Amino acid sequence: LCLAAVEHPRLVDDLRRLRLAPRKVSARGAPADFLTLIKSPDGLALSPSEARLVQALADGPRSPAALAERLGLTHTVFLNPARLEGLEIVGRIGLTPTDVLHVERMYTAWDAEAARLGVAITAEAAGWEAGELVRKVKEATIRKVALEILTELICAEVGDDCVVPDGRVADLLIRKALDGAEEGAVFEAIVRARGPLVGIGAPAGAYLPAAGERLHTQVIIPPHSEVANAIGAAVGHVVKTVEASIRPVYLPSGQIAEYTVHLPEARLSFPDLDQALAEATRVIREMAA
């Protein structure tokens, strides 16, 4: 929600109206969800209702309640966006752990007001205080992060076909290791990662340290970690390929007279294969760099 509100400022006003509106139970999705048009359905045969839904989203995201009102529907269930969502023509905007960080001011890159409204709407629908919802989301996120890391560590030893948790006993051990022993439990389990966890990404410091505590290991958040993902994405897709071929030149007797190196911009000859290979390698490395 916080990011979508930057891209679509009208979303904040829609959230304010949504909070004041009578609560309508949605057949699918969370109370602060919005539908948004991801791409044009060019060439796809749409039903009349799907075509109207796409048209209604042409000027930006809208809540299911606002869409139902705009399309003259008596209930949001009649929107039926499932097929369009499956085709990735229509997507959902909703409350995420990043919104919770904005509410707590632990990470404020985008629109904190949209995040606060989303938390308030969702908490009211669940019958909770906003602070309780924030606590529950943080707890679930920390546990999910810890479980994903533990899964990677286990599968590194078991193999790619492992499933974690796998069975009642494994589920019990993992639950005790990540959540601590429950009152009255007859035993406890502790899992310890052998190496430190290094966190990158802007909100890495929000959830990873607590996950590291559950795995009893050190957590390192290096300087400039907030831009590491962006830099990795930028440079990870830059590829330069240069090819060279080395071919023997034969004498009428059948002996090899020399080796010819065919480069993108030159053709060189060498009496020895090792020399040809060394020069070809040097040139293409320089060109690729």
PDB file of C-alpha atoms in Angstrom, residues 28-128:
ATOM      1  CA  ARG A  28     -11.882 -12.957  -1.644  1.00  0.00           C
ATOM      2  CA  GLY A  29      -9.001 -10.860  -0.450  1.00  0.00           C
ATOM      3  CA  ALA A  30      -8.264  -8.691   2.576  1.00  0.00           C
ATOM      4  CA  PRO A  31     -10.311  -5.627   3.595  1.00  0.00           C
ATOM      5  CA  ALA A  32      -7.602  -3.170   2.489  1.00  0.00           C
ATOM      6  CA  ASP A  33      -6.977  -4.833  -0.882  1.00  0.00           C
ATOM      7  CA  PHE A  34      -7.128  -2.941  -4.170  1.00  0.00           C
ATOM      8  CA  LEU A  35      -7.345  -4.313  -7.687  1.00  0.00           C
ATOM      9  CA  THR A  36      -5.025  -2.849 -10.298  1.00  0.00           C
ATOM     10  CA  LEU A  37      -4.485  -3.295 -14.019  1.00  0.00           C
ATOM     11  CA  ILE A  38      -1.095  -4.868 -14.702  1.00  0.00           C
ATOM     12  CA  LYS A  39      -1.201  -5.079 -18.487  1.00  0.00           C
ATOM     13  CA  SER A  40      -3.594  -4.663 -21.379  1.00  0.00           C
ATOM     14  CA  PRO A  41      -5.542  -7.797 -22.386  1.00  0.00           C
ATOM     15  CA  ASP A  42      -4.702  -7.281 -26.066  1.00  0.00           C
ATOM     16  CA  GLY A  43      -5.995 -10.134 -28.210  1.00  0.00           C
ATOM     17  CA  LEU A  44      -7.621 -11.952 -25.275  1.00  0.00           C
ATOM     18  CA  ALA A  45     -11.315 -12.793 -25.469  1.00  0.00           C
ATOM     19  CA  LEU A  46     -12.946 -11.285 -22.389  1.00  0.00           C
ATOM     20  CA  SER A  47     -16.430 -11.839 -21.057  1.00  0.00           C
ATOM     21  CA  PRO A  48     -18.606  -8.708 -20.854  1.00  0.00           C
ATOM     22  CA  SER A  49     -18.084  -8.499 -17.072  1.00  0.00           C
ATOM     23  CA  GLU A  50     -14.302  -8.916 -17.423  1.00  0.00           C
ATOM     24  CA  ALA A  51     -14.181  -6.204 -20.094  1.00  0.00           C
ATOM     25  CA  ARG A  52     -16.094  -3.814 -17.824  1.00  0.00           C
ATOM     26  CA  LEU A  53     -13.723  -4.584 -14.940  1.00  0.00           C
ATOM     27  CA  VAL A  54     -10.650  -3.873 -17.069  1.00  0.00           C
ATOM     28  CA  GLN A  55     -12.203  -0.618 -18.275  1.00  0.00           C
ATOM     29  CA  ALA A  56     -12.994   0.425 -14.696  1.00  0.00           C
ATOM     30  CA  LEU A  57      -9.332  -0.044 -13.732  1.00  0.00           C
ATOM     31  CA  ALA A  58      -7.968   1.900 -16.709  1.00  0.00           C
ATOM     32  CA  ASP A  59      -7.464   5.076 -14.671  1.00  0.00           C
ATOM     33  CA  GLY A  60      -5.816   3.425 -11.671  1.00  0.00           C
ATOM     34  CA  PRO A  61      -6.338   0.927  -8.837  1.00  0.00           C
ATOM     35  CA  ARG A  62      -9.630   0.755  -6.968  1.00  0.00           C
ATOM     36  CA  SER A  63     -10.952  -1.148  -3.973  1.00  0.00           C
ATOM     37  CA  PRO A  64     -13.403  -3.981  -4.676  1.00  0.00           C
ATOM     38  CA  ALA A  65     -16.131  -1.962  -2.942  1.00  0.00           C
ATOM     39  CA  ALA A  66     -15.487   1.067  -5.183  1.00  0.00           C
ATOM     40  CA  LEU A  67     -15.407  -1.145  -8.266  1.00  0.00           C
ATOM     41  CA  ALA A  68     -18.692  -2.814  -7.361  1.00  0.00           C
ATOM     42  CA  GLU A  69     -20.330   0.597  -6.888  1.00  0.00           C
ATOM     43  CA  ARG A  70     -18.873   1.910 -10.160  1.00  0.00           C
ATOM     44  CA  LEU A  71     -20.081  -1.131 -12.091  1.00  0.00           C
ATOM     45  CA  GLY A  72     -23.520  -1.150 -10.478  1.00  0.00           C
ATOM     46  CA  LEU A  73     -23.019  -4.475  -8.693  1.00  0.00           C
ATOM     47  CA  THR A  74     -24.789  -5.322  -5.442  1.00  0.00           C
ATOM     48  CA  HIS A  75     -21.769  -7.117  -3.941  1.00  0.00           C
ATOM     49  CA  THR A  76     -18.049  -7.438  -4.544  1.00  0.00           C
ATOM     50  CA  VAL A  77     -18.457 -11.173  -5.136  1.00  0.00           C
ATOM     51  CA  PHE A  78     -19.868 -10.369  -8.567  1.00  0.00           C
ATOM     52  CA  LEU A  79     -16.571  -8.758  -9.667  1.00  0.00           C
ATOM     53  CA  ASN A  80     -15.098 -12.254 -10.161  1.00  0.00           C
ATOM     54  CA  PRO A  81     -11.537 -11.190 -11.124  1.00  0.00           C
ATOM     55  CA  ALA A  82     -10.026 -14.660 -10.596  1.00  0.00           C
ATOM     56  CA  ARG A  83      -9.345 -15.467 -14.261  1.00  0.00           C
ATOM     57  CA  LEU A  84      -7.861 -12.035 -14.957  1.00  0.00           C
ATOM     58  CA  GLU A  85      -5.651 -12.400 -11.899  1.00  0.00           C
ATOM     59  CA  GLY A  86      -4.537 -15.845 -13.053  1.00  0.00           C
ATOM     60  CA  LEU A  87      -3.587 -14.352 -16.432  1.00  0.00           C
ATOM     61  CA  GLU A  88      -1.711 -11.545 -14.616  1.00  0.00           C
ATOM     62  CA  ILE A  89      -3.819  -8.906 -16.321  1.00  0.00           C
ATOM     63  CA  VAL A  90      -5.254  -7.775 -12.992  1.00  0.00           C
ATOM     64  CA  GLY A  91      -3.238  -7.801  -9.779  1.00  0.00           C
ATOM     65  CA  ARG A  92      -3.756  -6.981  -6.118  1.00  0.00           C
ATOM     66  CA  ILE A  93      -2.339  -4.267  -3.918  1.00  0.00           C
ATOM     67  CA  GLY A  94      -2.544  -5.059  -0.224  1.00  0.00           C
ATOM     68  CA  LEU A  95      -1.103  -4.762   3.244  1.00  0.00           C
ATOM     69  CA  THR A  96       2.419  -6.214   3.569  1.00  0.00           C
ATOM     70  CA  PRO A  97       5.144  -6.378   6.237  1.00  0.00           C
ATOM     71  CA  THR A  98       6.704  -3.324   4.547  1.00  0.00           C
ATOM     72  CA  ASP A  99       3.590  -1.336   5.442  1.00  0.00           C
ATOM     73  CA  VAL A 100       3.985  -2.443   9.056  1.00  0.00           C
ATOM     74  CA  LEU A 101       7.556  -1.092   9.037  1.00  0.00           C
ATOM     75  CA  HIS A 102       6.220   2.248   7.800  1.00  0.00           C
ATOM     76  CA  VAL A 103       3.691   2.350  10.635  1.00  0.00           C
ATOM     77  CA  GLU A 104       6.495   1.786  13.143  1.00  0.00           C
ATOM     78  CA  ARG A 105       8.777   4.241  11.293  1.00  0.00           C
ATOM     79  CA  MET A 106      11.471   1.593  10.995  1.00  0.00           C
ATOM     80  CA  TYR A 107      11.444   2.049   7.212  1.00  0.00           C
ATOM     81  CA  THR A 108       9.814   5.085   5.610  1.00  0.00           C
ATOM     82  CA  ALA A 109      10.779   5.159   1.944  1.00  0.00           C
ATOM     83  CA  TRP A 110       7.195   5.572   0.717  1.00  0.00           C
ATOM     84  CA  ASP A 111       3.759   6.733   1.928  1.00  0.00           C
ATOM     85  CA  ALA A 112       3.339   6.053   5.659  1.00  0.00           C
ATOM     86  CA  GLU A 113      -0.239   7.401   5.728  1.00  0.00           C
ATOM     87  CA  ALA A 114      -1.390   4.707   3.300  1.00  0.00           C
ATOM     88  CA  ALA A 115       0.276   2.101   5.480  1.00  0.00           C
ATOM     89  CA  ARG A 116      -1.377   3.430   8.668  1.00  0.00           C
ATOM     90  CA  LEU A 117      -4.800   3.427   7.034  1.00  0.00           C
ATOM     91  CA  GLY A 118      -4.285  -0.103   5.712  1.00  0.00           C
ATOM     92  CA  VAL A 119      -3.314  -1.355   9.168  1.00  0.00           C
ATOM     93  CA  ALA A 120      -6.301   0.392  10.769  1.00  0.00           C
ATOM     94  CA  ILE A 121      -8.777  -1.038   8.243  1.00  0.00           C
ATOM     95  CA  THR A 122      -7.376  -4.564   8.531  1.00  0.00           C
ATOM     96  CA  ALA A 123      -7.212  -4.467  12.338  1.00  0.00           C
ATOM     97  CA  GLU A 124     -10.798  -3.224  12.638  1.00  0.00           C
ATOM     98  CA  ALA A 125     -12.021  -5.984  10.339  1.00  0.00           C
ATOM     99  CA  ALA A 126     -10.276  -8.570  12.521  1.00  0.00           C
ATOM    100  CA  GLY A 127     -11.528  -7.040  15.772  1.00  0.00           C
ATOM    101  CA  TRP A 128      -8.016  -6.109  16.938  1.00  0.00           C
TER     102      TRP A 128
END
